[in-house]
Amino acid sequence: MRTQVGIVGAGPAGLVLSHLLHREGIDSVVLEAHTREYVQERVRAGVLEQNTVDLLSQTGVGARMQHEGLVHHGIELRFQGRGHRIDFRELTGKAITIYAQGEVVKDLIDARLAAGGTLLFEAPVVSLHDFENSSANKSSIRFRKDGSSVELGCDFIAGCDGFHGISRTSIPAGALTEYERTYPFAWLGILAEAPPASEELVYCYHDRGFALLSMRSPKRSRLYLQCHPEELIENWPDERIWQELHTRLARRGWSLTEGPVIQKGITGMRSFVVEPLQYGRLFLAGDAAHIVPPTGAKGLNLAVADVWVLARAIAEFYRSGDRSLLDRYSETCLRRVWKVQRFSWWMTSMLHRFDSDNPFDCRRQLGELDYVTSSRAASQSLAENYVGLPMD
Ligand code: RFL
Ligand code: PHB
């Protein structure tokens, strides 16, 4: 088997890359360890930045998103039992769209298959070869399919295989520097068959910890609670989850709508960046290269921004033989990555309770929330980051 770009992973990063390359006339093969159903049904992100929405729409995979996505022009920050709206339209002229990651993935898989693209599911990659030299063009990827070992020859390898993938760890120790921060809490998330009690997302600071009200459709709520990182989901029967959500999200004249819980799980929180994002002919993109805590709703959007830069650089190389955009891939992406890391860390720090906090820290957090919701400059700073910084 041979292709121009071998892509490891069929998450948002790998699929958007394959789609953008196809539009440039460049051949790729996507290798995914799991089944198609698994990647489509995994419950993950829900908030798309304006940049992501525009990219999907302008490249012909936005029709269902435009029809079914919920366009929001603001969010609510709730603390001390009061709500404060951050008006994105007024502050930035932009909006966000609520459309589940699984739906984005489904639309991309449909588009790639309709265009005759090669996506192999249940095809775990076991090793990457001969990518160290950036001038040779005989890299290869070894993967398993139906019990056999298969080799895919390619010019470039795109490591889009998420945080636990094989691409980043295939790079020799010492060539990469890792920057990391873990947080002393996690999120317990549920998907419920219940109409969302608010039209817009509600980010809530409370003495008992952070809570978030989000949604997937006018009939489905997605809700999160800050919990201990080692918390066991067995300790959280549905009634306890609802009770805690009612307590933290309480606001005068407002009440949360309950409904059957159809999915629940606990997600750890981490900030992580590896530098550089390139080693020879191997390029890392999305969660394989960086992780943000979910409080800024940025992970998927950052993955899309990476592969937009990568597709443009690969296309320029095949068009003119000019490698300069490829050589600048890491530097270009990292400028955005660090700004998004800062925003995600800041939102997380402002809205969560830390074990180490003393009464001073809690008062300081309330002071910050009061400032962010009462100063136009501070609200605008939050808003411009939340809707998405401009693409370079
Ligand atoms: P993915 O989606 O993890 O895809 C990587 C794929 O690679 C496959 N893979 C392999 N395939 C072949 N061979 C191997 N050896 C392989 N090893 C791994 C995996 O099976 C997988 O299919 O990474 P990608 O494409 O970089 O996309 C990143 C996003 O998925 C992630 O950043 C977001 O989901 C993060 N995130 C959010 N992002 C947002 O932009 N907005 C949000 O509202 C948002 N909310 C969230 C989130 C993530 C969450 N969790 C569960 C971590 C909420 C949650 C709860
Ligand atoms: C979600 O709907 O899953 C969601 C929304 C906002 C976030 C994180 C997750 O910040």
CSV table of C-alpha atoms and ligand atoms in Angstrom, one decimal:
chain,number,residue,atom,x,y,z
A,1,MET,CA,0.0,0.0,0.0
A,2,ARG,CA,1.2,3.5,-0.7
A,3,THR,CA,-0.2,7.0,-0.3
A,4,GLN,CA,1.1,10.6,0.0
A,5,VAL,CA,0.1,11.2,3.6
A,6,GLY,CA,-0.4,8.4,6.1
A,7,ILE,CA,-2.8,9.6,8.9
A,8,VAL,CA,-2.9,7.9,12.2
A,9,GLY,CA,-6.3,8.3,14.0
A,10,ALA,CA,-9.8,9.1,12.8
A,11,GLY,CA,-10.7,11.7,15.4
A,12,PRO,CA,-11.5,15.3,14.4
A,13,ALA,CA,-7.8,16.1,13.6
A,14,GLY,CA,-7.2,13.1,11.3
A,15,LEU,CA,-10.5,13.3,9.5
A,16,VAL,CA,-10.4,17.1,8.9
A,17,LEU,CA,-6.8,16.7,7.6
A,18,SER,CA,-7.8,14.0,5.2
A,19,HIS,CA,-10.7,16.1,4.0
A,20,LEU,CA,-8.6,19.2,3.4
A,21,LEU,CA,-5.9,17.3,1.6
A,22,HIS,CA,-8.4,15.7,-0.7
A,23,ARG,CA,-9.7,19.1,-1.7
A,24,GLU,CA,-6.1,20.0,-2.7
A,25,GLY,CA,-5.8,16.8,-4.8
A,26,ILE,CA,-3.6,15.1,-2.2
A,27,ASP,CA,-4.1,11.4,-1.4
A,28,SER,CA,-4.2,10.1,2.1
A,29,VAL,CA,-5.0,7.0,4.1
A,30,VAL,CA,-6.6,7.2,7.6
A,31,LEU,CA,-5.8,4.3,10.0
A,32,GLU,CA,-8.1,4.1,13.0
A,33,ALA,CA,-7.7,1.6,15.9
A,34,HIS,CA,-11.4,1.5,16.8
A,35,THR,CA,-14.6,0.9,14.9
A,36,ARG,CA,-16.5,3.5,13.0
A,37,GLU,CA,-19.4,3.3,15.5
A,38,TYR,CA,-17.0,3.9,18.4
A,39,VAL,CA,-15.5,7.1,17.0
A,40,GLN,CA,-19.0,8.4,16.0
A,41,GLU,CA,-20.6,7.6,19.3
A,42,ARG,CA,-17.9,8.6,21.8
A,43,VAL,CA,-19.4,11.5,23.9
A,44,ARG,CA,-16.9,14.3,23.9
A,45,ALA,CA,-16.9,18.0,22.8
A,46,GLY,CA,-19.9,20.0,22.0
A,47,VAL,CA,-18.8,23.6,21.3
A,48,LEU,CA,-17.5,24.7,17.9
A,49,GLU,CA,-15.8,28.1,17.5
A,50,GLN,CA,-16.8,30.3,14.6
A,51,ASN,CA,-13.5,29.4,12.9
A,52,THR,CA,-14.3,25.7,13.0
A,53,VAL,CA,-17.9,26.3,11.8
A,54,ASP,CA,-16.6,28.5,8.9
A,55,LEU,CA,-14.0,25.9,7.9
A,56,LEU,CA,-16.5,23.0,7.9
A,57,SER,CA,-19.1,25.1,6.0
A,58,GLN,CA,-16.6,26.5,3.4
A,59,THR,CA,-15.2,23.1,2.6
A,60,GLY,CA,-18.6,21.4,2.0
A,61,VAL,CA,-19.1,19.4,5.2
A,62,GLY,CA,-21.3,21.9,7.1
A,63,ALA,CA,-24.8,21.2,5.8
A,64,ARG,CA,-26.1,19.1,8.7
A,65,MET,CA,-24.3,21.2,11.2
A,66,GLN,CA,-26.0,24.4,9.8
A,67,HIS,CA,-29.4,22.6,10.0
A,68,GLU,CA,-29.1,20.9,13.4
A,69,GLY,CA,-26.4,23.0,15.3
A,70,LEU,CA,-27.6,25.4,17.9
A,71,VAL,CA,-26.1,28.9,17.4
A,72,HIS,CA,-25.4,30.7,20.7
A,73,HIS,CA,-24.5,34.4,21.0
A,74,GLY,CA,-23.4,34.3,24.6
A,75,ILE,CA,-22.8,32.3,27.8
A,76,GLU,CA,-23.8,32.8,31.4
A,77,LEU,CA,-21.3,33.0,34.3
A,78,ARG,CA,-23.2,32.2,37.5
A,79,PHE,CA,-21.8,32.8,41.0
A,80,GLN,CA,-23.3,33.6,44.4
A,81,GLY,CA,-26.7,32.6,43.0
A,82,ARG,CA,-26.8,35.2,40.3
A,83,GLY,CA,-26.3,35.0,36.5
A,84,HIS,CA,-24.2,37.4,34.4
A,85,ARG,CA,-24.4,37.1,30.6
A,86,ILE,CA,-21.3,37.5,28.4
A,87,ASP,CA,-22.8,38.8,25.1
A,88,PHE,CA,-20.5,37.4,22.3
A,89,ARG,CA,-22.4,39.2,19.5
A,90,GLU,CA,-22.1,42.6,21.1
A,91,LEU,CA,-18.5,42.1,22.2
A,92,THR,CA,-17.1,40.3,19.2
A,93,GLY,CA,-19.7,40.1,16.4
A,94,LYS,CA,-19.2,36.3,16.5
A,95,ALA,CA,-21.1,33.2,17.8
A,96,ILE,CA,-20.4,29.6,18.8
A,97,THR,CA,-22.3,26.5,17.6
A,98,ILE,CA,-23.4,23.6,19.8
A,99,TYR,CA,-23.0,20.5,17.6
A,100,ALA,CA,-21.6,17.2,19.1
A,101,GLN,CA,-18.1,16.1,18.2
A,102,GLY,CA,-19.6,12.7,17.2
A,103,GLU,CA,-21.8,14.4,14.6
A,104,VAL,CA,-18.8,16.3,13.2
A,105,VAL,CA,-16.9,13.0,12.9
A,106,LYS,CA,-19.9,11.3,11.3
A,107,ASP,CA,-20.2,14.1,8.6
A,108,LEU,CA,-16.5,13.9,7.9
A,109,ILE,CA,-16.5,10.1,7.6
A,110,ASP,CA,-19.6,10.3,5.2
A,111,ALA,CA,-17.8,12.9,3.1
A,112,ARG,CA,-14.5,11.1,2.8
A,113,LEU,CA,-16.2,7.8,1.9
A,114,ALA,CA,-18.5,9.5,-0.6
A,115,ALA,CA,-15.4,11.0,-2.2
A,116,GLY,CA,-13.7,7.5,-2.5
A,117,GLY,CA,-11.3,8.1,0.4
A,118,THR,CA,-9.5,5.3,2.2
A,119,LEU,CA,-10.4,5.1,5.9
A,120,LEU,CA,-9.5,1.8,7.6
A,121,PHE,CA,-11.2,1.1,10.9
A,122,GLU,CA,-10.1,-1.6,13.4
A,123,ALA,CA,-6.6,-1.0,11.9
A,124,PRO,CA,-4.4,-0.2,14.9
A,125,VAL,CA,-1.0,1.3,14.0
A,126,VAL,CA,1.8,-0.6,15.7
A,127,SER,CA,5.0,1.3,14.6
A,128,LEU,CA,6.2,4.2,12.4
A,129,HIS,CA,9.4,3.9,10.3
A,130,ASP,CA,12.0,6.0,8.5
A,131,PHE,CA,10.4,9.4,9.3
A,132,GLU,CA,13.5,10.8,11.0
A,133,ASN,CA,15.1,12.3,7.9
A,134,SER,CA,13.1,15.2,6.6
A,135,SER,CA,14.5,15.0,3.0
A,136,ALA,CA,14.0,11.3,2.3
A,137,ASN,CA,10.5,10.4,1.1
A,138,LYS,CA,10.1,6.7,2.1
A,139,SER,CA,8.4,6.7,5.5
A,140,SER,CA,6.2,3.8,6.4
A,141,ILE,CA,3.5,2.9,8.9
A,142,ARG,CA,2.9,-0.7,10.1
A,143,PHE,CA,-0.6,-1.6,11.2
A,144,ARG,CA,-2.7,-4.6,11.9
A,145,LYS,CA,-5.8,-5.5,9.9
A,146,ASP,CA,-7.9,-8.7,10.1
A,147,GLY,CA,-5.1,-10.5,12.0
A,148,SER,CA,-2.3,-9.6,9.5
A,149,SER,CA,0.5,-7.0,9.6
A,150,VAL,CA,0.3,-4.5,6.8
A,151,GLU,CA,2.8,-1.8,5.7
A,152,LEU,CA,1.7,1.6,4.3
A,153,GLY,CA,4.4,3.6,2.5
A,154,CYS,CA,4.0,7.4,2.5
A,155,ASP,CA,5.8,10.7,2.0
A,156,PHE,CA,4.6,12.2,5.3
A,157,ILE,CA,3.0,10.8,8.5
A,158,ALA,CA,0.4,12.8,10.4
A,159,GLY,CA,0.2,11.7,14.1
A,160,CYS,CA,-3.5,12.5,14.8
A,161,ASP,CA,-3.9,9.7,17.3
A,162,GLY,CA,-4.8,11.6,20.5
A,163,PHE,CA,-3.0,11.9,23.8
A,164,HIS,CA,-2.5,8.1,24.3
A,165,GLY,CA,-1.5,7.4,20.7
A,166,ILE,CA,1.7,5.9,19.3
A,167,SER,CA,3.0,8.8,17.2
A,168,ARG,CA,4.4,11.1,19.9
A,169,THR,CA,6.0,8.2,21.7
A,170,SER,CA,7.7,7.1,18.5
A,171,ILE,CA,9.9,10.2,18.5
A,172,PRO,CA,13.3,9.5,20.1
A,173,ALA,CA,13.5,10.6,23.8
A,174,GLY,CA,15.3,13.8,24.1
A,175,ALA,CA,14.0,15.3,20.8
A,176,LEU,CA,10.8,16.7,22.5
A,177,THR,CA,10.2,18.8,25.5
A,178,GLU,CA,7.0,18.3,27.4
A,179,TYR,CA,5.2,21.0,29.4
A,180,GLU,CA,2.5,19.8,31.7
A,181,ARG,CA,0.2,20.7,34.6
A,182,THR,CA,-2.4,18.5,36.2
A,183,TYR,CA,-5.3,19.7,38.3
A,184,PRO,CA,-6.5,18.4,41.6
A,185,PHE,CA,-10.0,17.7,40.3
A,186,ALA,CA,-11.9,16.0,37.5
A,187,TRP,CA,-15.3,16.4,35.8
A,188,LEU,CA,-18.2,14.1,36.3
A,189,GLY,CA,-20.3,14.4,33.1
A,190,ILE,CA,-23.8,13.2,32.2
A,191,LEU,CA,-26.0,13.3,29.1
A,192,ALA,CA,-29.6,13.4,30.0
A,193,GLU,CA,-32.9,13.1,28.1
A,194,ALA,CA,-34.1,16.5,29.5
A,195,PRO,CA,-34.7,19.9,27.8
A,196,PRO,CA,-31.8,22.2,28.8
A,197,ALA,CA,-33.1,24.6,31.5
A,198,SER,CA,-31.2,27.5,29.9
A,199,GLU,CA,-30.9,28.5,26.3
A,200,GLU,CA,-27.2,29.2,26.7
A,201,LEU,CA,-24.3,27.5,28.5
A,202,VAL,CA,-24.1,28.2,32.2
A,203,TYR,CA,-20.6,28.1,33.8
A,204,CYS,CA,-21.1,28.1,37.6
A,205,TYR,CA,-18.7,28.9,40.4
A,206,HIS,CA,-19.9,27.5,43.8
A,207,ASP,CA,-18.5,26.8,47.3
A,208,ARG,CA,-19.0,23.1,46.6
A,209,GLY,CA,-17.2,23.3,43.3
A,210,PHE,CA,-17.7,24.1,39.6
A,211,ALA,CA,-20.8,23.0,37.6
A,212,LEU,CA,-21.6,23.4,33.9
A,213,LEU,CA,-24.9,23.3,32.1
A,214,SER,CA,-24.5,22.5,28.4
A,215,MET,CA,-26.7,20.8,25.8
A,216,ARG,CA,-26.7,18.7,22.7
A,217,SER,CA,-30.2,19.5,21.3
A,218,PRO,CA,-33.4,21.2,22.5
A,219,LYS,CA,-34.2,17.8,24.2
A,220,ARG,CA,-30.9,16.8,25.6
A,221,SER,CA,-28.8,18.3,28.4
A,222,ARG,CA,-25.1,17.8,29.0
A,223,LEU,CA,-24.1,18.6,32.6
A,224,TYR,CA,-20.8,18.5,34.5
A,225,LEU,CA,-19.8,18.7,38.1
A,226,GLN,CA,-16.3,19.2,39.5
A,227,CYS,CA,-15.3,16.1,41.5
A,228,HIS,CA,-12.3,14.5,43.1
A,229,PRO,CA,-9.9,13.1,40.5
A,230,GLU,CA,-10.0,9.6,42.1
A,231,GLU,CA,-13.8,9.7,42.4
A,232,LEU,CA,-15.6,6.4,41.4
A,233,ILE,CA,-18.6,6.8,39.2
A,234,GLU,CA,-20.3,4.0,41.3
A,235,ASN,CA,-20.4,6.5,44.2
A,236,TRP,CA,-22.7,8.7,42.1
A,237,PRO,CA,-26.1,7.3,41.6
A,238,ASP,CA,-28.3,9.6,39.4
A,239,GLU,CA,-30.2,11.0,42.3
A,240,ARG,CA,-27.0,12.2,44.0
A,241,ILE,CA,-25.8,13.8,40.7
A,242,TRP,CA,-29.1,15.7,40.3
A,243,GLN,CA,-29.1,16.8,43.9
A,244,GLU,CA,-25.6,18.2,43.6
A,245,LEU,CA,-26.4,19.9,40.3
A,246,HIS,CA,-29.5,21.6,41.8
A,247,THR,CA,-27.4,22.8,44.7
A,248,ARG,CA,-24.6,24.3,42.7
A,249,LEU,CA,-26.6,25.7,39.9
A,250,ALA,CA,-29.3,27.2,42.1
A,251,ARG,CA,-30.5,30.7,41.0
A,252,ARG,CA,-33.5,32.6,42.2
A,253,GLY,CA,-36.6,32.0,40.0
A,254,TRP,CA,-34.8,29.3,38.0
A,255,SER,CA,-34.8,25.5,38.2
A,256,LEU,CA,-33.0,22.7,36.5
A,257,THR,CA,-35.0,20.2,34.4
A,258,GLU,CA,-34.3,16.5,35.2
A,259,GLY,CA,-34.6,13.5,32.9
A,260,PRO,CA,-33.3,10.0,32.4
A,261,VAL,CA,-29.5,9.9,32.4
A,262,ILE,CA,-28.3,8.1,29.2
A,263,GLN,CA,-24.5,8.3,29.7
A,264,LYS,CA,-22.2,9.2,32.5
A,265,GLY,CA,-18.4,9.3,33.1
A,266,ILE,CA,-15.5,11.0,34.8
A,267,THR,CA,-12.8,12.9,32.9
A,268,GLY,CA,-9.4,14.0,34.2
A,269,MET,CA,-8.1,17.5,33.7
A,270,ARG,CA,-4.7,18.3,32.3
A,271,SER,CA,-2.8,21.0,30.4
A,272,PHE,CA,0.0,19.5,28.2
A,273,VAL,CA,2.1,20.7,25.3
A,274,VAL,CA,4.9,19.0,23.5
A,275,GLU,CA,7.5,21.0,21.5
A,276,PRO,CA,8.2,20.9,18.7
A,277,LEU,CA,5.2,19.4,16.8
A,278,GLN,CA,7.4,18.0,14.1
A,279,TYR,CA,10.2,15.4,13.9
A,280,GLY,CA,11.5,14.8,10.3
A,281,ARG,CA,8.5,13.7,8.2
A,282,LEU,CA,6.2,13.1,11.2
A,283,PHE,CA,3.8,15.9,12.2
A,284,LEU,CA,1.8,15.8,15.4
A,285,ALA,CA,-1.6,17.4,15.5
A,286,GLY,CA,-4.5,17.8,17.9
A,287,ASP,CA,-4.6,15.9,21.3
A,288,ALA,CA,-1.4,14.0,20.2
A,289,ALA,CA,0.5,17.3,20.6
A,290,HIS,CA,-1.5,19.1,23.3
A,291,ILE,CA,-4.3,18.8,25.8
A,292,VAL,CA,-6.3,21.6,27.4
A,293,PRO,CA,-8.7,21.3,30.4
A,294,PRO,CA,-12.2,21.4,29.0
A,295,THR,CA,-13.3,24.6,30.7
A,296,GLY,CA,-12.6,26.7,27.7
A,297,ALA,CA,-14.2,24.2,25.2
A,298,LYS,CA,-11.1,24.4,23.1
A,299,GLY,CA,-9.7,20.8,22.4
A,300,LEU,CA,-11.5,20.0,19.2
A,301,ASN,CA,-11.2,23.6,17.9
A,302,LEU,CA,-7.4,23.5,18.5
A,303,ALA,CA,-7.1,20.2,16.7
A,304,VAL,CA,-8.9,21.7,13.6
A,305,ALA,CA,-6.7,24.8,13.7
A,306,ASP,CA,-3.5,22.6,13.7
A,307,VAL,CA,-4.6,20.5,10.7
A,308,TRP,CA,-5.7,23.6,8.8
A,309,VAL,CA,-2.1,24.9,9.0
A,310,LEU,CA,-0.7,21.4,8.2
A,311,ALA,CA,-2.9,20.9,5.1
A,312,ARG,CA,-1.9,24.3,3.7
A,313,ALA,CA,1.8,23.5,4.3
A,314,ILE,CA,1.6,20.0,2.7
A,315,ALA,CA,-0.3,21.5,-0.3
A,316,GLU,CA,2.3,24.2,-0.8
A,317,PHE,CA,5.0,21.5,-0.8
A,318,TYR,CA,3.4,19.4,-3.5
A,319,ARG,CA,2.5,22.5,-5.5
A,320,SER,CA,5.9,24.1,-5.6
A,321,GLY,CA,8.4,22.0,-3.7
A,322,ASP,CA,8.7,24.8,-1.2
A,323,ARG,CA,9.2,23.4,2.3
A,324,SER,CA,9.1,26.7,4.2
A,325,LEU,CA,5.5,26.4,5.5
A,326,LEU,CA,6.2,22.8,6.5
A,327,ASP,CA,9.3,23.9,8.4
A,328,ARG,CA,7.3,26.5,10.2
A,329,TYR,CA,4.4,24.2,11.0
A,330,SER,CA,5.4,23.8,14.7
A,331,GLU,CA,6.2,27.4,15.3
A,332,THR,CA,2.9,28.6,13.6
A,333,CYS,CA,0.7,26.2,15.6
A,334,LEU,CA,2.5,26.8,18.9
A,335,ARG,CA,1.7,30.5,18.9
A,336,ARG,CA,-2.0,29.7,18.9
A,337,VAL,CA,-1.6,26.6,21.2
A,338,TRP,CA,0.0,28.7,24.0
A,339,LYS,CA,-2.7,31.4,23.8
A,340,VAL,CA,-5.4,28.7,24.0
A,341,GLN,CA,-3.5,27.0,26.9
A,342,ARG,CA,-3.5,30.3,28.8
A,343,PHE,CA,-7.2,30.8,28.2
A,344,SER,CA,-8.1,27.3,29.2
A,345,TRP,CA,-6.0,27.4,32.4
A,346,TRP,CA,-7.4,30.8,33.3
A,347,MET,CA,-11.1,29.7,32.9
A,348,THR,CA,-10.3,26.6,34.9
A,349,SER,CA,-8.5,28.5,37.7
A,350,MET,CA,-11.2,31.1,37.9
A,351,LEU,CA,-14.2,28.7,38.1
A,352,HIS,CA,-13.0,25.7,40.2
A,353,ARG,CA,-12.4,25.2,43.9
A,354,PHE,CA,-8.8,24.0,44.6
A,355,ASP,CA,-8.1,21.9,47.8
A,356,SER,CA,-5.3,24.3,48.6
A,357,ASP,CA,-7.5,27.4,48.5
A,358,ASN,CA,-8.0,29.4,51.7
A,359,PRO,CA,-10.7,32.0,52.3
A,360,PHE,CA,-8.5,34.6,50.6
A,361,ASP,CA,-8.3,32.6,47.4
A,362,CYS,CA,-12.1,32.2,47.3
A,363,ARG,CA,-12.7,36.0,47.8
A,364,ARG,CA,-10.1,36.6,45.1
A,365,GLN,CA,-12.0,34.3,42.7
A,366,LEU,CA,-15.2,36.1,43.4
A,367,GLY,CA,-13.4,39.4,42.8
A,368,GLU,CA,-12.2,38.2,39.5
A,369,LEU,CA,-15.7,36.9,38.4
A,370,ASP,CA,-17.2,40.3,39.5
A,371,TYR,CA,-14.5,42.1,37.4
A,372,VAL,CA,-14.9,39.8,34.3
A,373,THR,CA,-18.7,40.4,34.4
A,374,SER,CA,-18.7,44.1,35.1
A,375,SER,CA,-15.8,45.4,33.0
A,376,ARG,CA,-16.3,45.6,29.2
A,377,ALA,CA,-12.6,45.1,28.6
A,378,ALA,CA,-12.5,42.0,30.7
A,379,SER,CA,-15.7,40.5,29.2
A,380,GLN,CA,-14.4,41.2,25.8
A,381,SER,CA,-11.2,39.4,26.5
A,382,LEU,CA,-13.1,36.3,27.6
A,383,ALA,CA,-15.4,36.6,24.7
A,384,GLU,CA,-12.8,36.9,22.0
A,385,ASN,CA,-10.9,33.9,23.3
A,386,TYR,CA,-14.1,31.8,23.7
A,387,VAL,CA,-15.5,32.4,20.2
A,388,GLY,CA,-11.9,31.7,18.8
A,389,LEU,CA,-8.9,33.9,18.1
A,390,PRO,CA,-8.4,34.6,14.4
A,391,MET,CA,-6.6,32.0,12.4
A,392,ASP,CA,-3.0,33.1,11.4
B,1,RFL,P1,-9.1,12.1,19.3
B,1,RFL,O1,-10.4,12.6,19.1
B,1,RFL,O2,-8.6,11.5,20.6
B,1,RFL,O3,-8.8,11.1,18.1
B,1,RFL,C1,-7.6,10.3,18.1
B,1,RFL,C2,-7.9,9.0,17.4
B,1,RFL,O4,-6.8,8.2,17.2
B,1,RFL,C3,-7.1,6.8,17.5
B,1,RFL,N1,-5.8,6.1,17.8
B,1,RFL,C4,-5.2,5.3,17.0
B,1,RFL,N2,-5.6,4.9,15.7
B,1,RFL,C5,-4.7,4.0,15.1
B,1,RFL,N3,-3.6,3.4,15.7
B,1,RFL,C6,-3.3,3.8,16.9
B,1,RFL,N4,-2.2,3.3,17.5
B,1,RFL,C7,-4.1,4.7,17.6
B,1,RFL,N5,-4.0,5.3,18.8
B,1,RFL,C8,-5.1,6.1,18.9
B,1,RFL,C9,-8.1,6.9,18.6
B,1,RFL,O5,-8.9,5.7,18.6
B,1,RFL,C10,-8.9,8.1,18.2
B,1,RFL,O6,-10.0,7.8,17.4
B,1,RFL,O7,-8.0,13.3,19.0
B,1,RFL,P2,-8.1,14.5,18.0
B,1,RFL,O8,-8.5,14.1,16.6
B,1,RFL,O9,-6.8,15.3,18.2
B,1,RFL,O10,-9.3,15.4,18.6
B,1,RFL,C11,-9.2,16.0,19.8
B,1,RFL,C12,-10.6,16.1,20.5
B,1,RFL,O11,-11.2,14.8,20.5
B,1,RFL,C13,-10.6,16.6,21.9
B,1,RFL,O12,-9.6,17.7,22.0
B,1,RFL,C14,-11.9,17.2,22.4
B,1,RFL,O13,-12.9,16.1,22.5
B,1,RFL,C15,-11.8,17.9,23.8
B,1,RFL,N6,-13.0,18.3,24.3
B,1,RFL,C16,-13.6,19.5,23.9
B,1,RFL,N7,-13.1,20.2,22.9
B,1,RFL,C17,-13.7,21.3,22.4
B,1,RFL,O14,-13.2,21.9,21.4
B,1,RFL,N8,-14.9,21.7,22.9
B,1,RFL,C18,-15.6,21.1,23.9
B,1,RFL,O15,-16.7,21.4,24.3
B,1,RFL,C19,-14.9,19.9,24.5
B,1,RFL,N9,-15.4,19.2,25.5
B,1,RFL,C20,-13.6,17.6,25.4
B,1,RFL,C21,-14.9,18.1,25.9
B,1,RFL,C22,-13.1,16.4,25.8
B,1,RFL,C23,-13.7,15.7,26.8
B,1,RFL,N10,-13.1,14.4,27.2
B,1,RFL,C24,-13.9,13.2,27.3
B,1,RFL,C25,-11.7,14.3,27.1
B,1,RFL,C26,-15.5,17.4,26.9
B,1,RFL,C27,-14.9,16.2,27.4
B,1,RFL,C28,-15.7,15.5,28.5
B,2,PHB,C1,-20.0,20.2,26.3
B,2,PHB,O1,-21.1,20.5,25.9
B,2,PHB,O2,-19.6,19.0,26.4
B,2,PHB,C2,-19.0,21.2,26.9
B,2,PHB,C3,-19.4,22.5,26.8
B,2,PHB,C4,-18.5,23.5,27.2
B,2,PHB,C5,-17.3,23.1,27.8
B,2,PHB,C6,-16.9,21.8,27.8
B,2,PHB,C7,-17.8,20.8,27.4
B,2,PHB,O3,-16.4,24.1,28.3
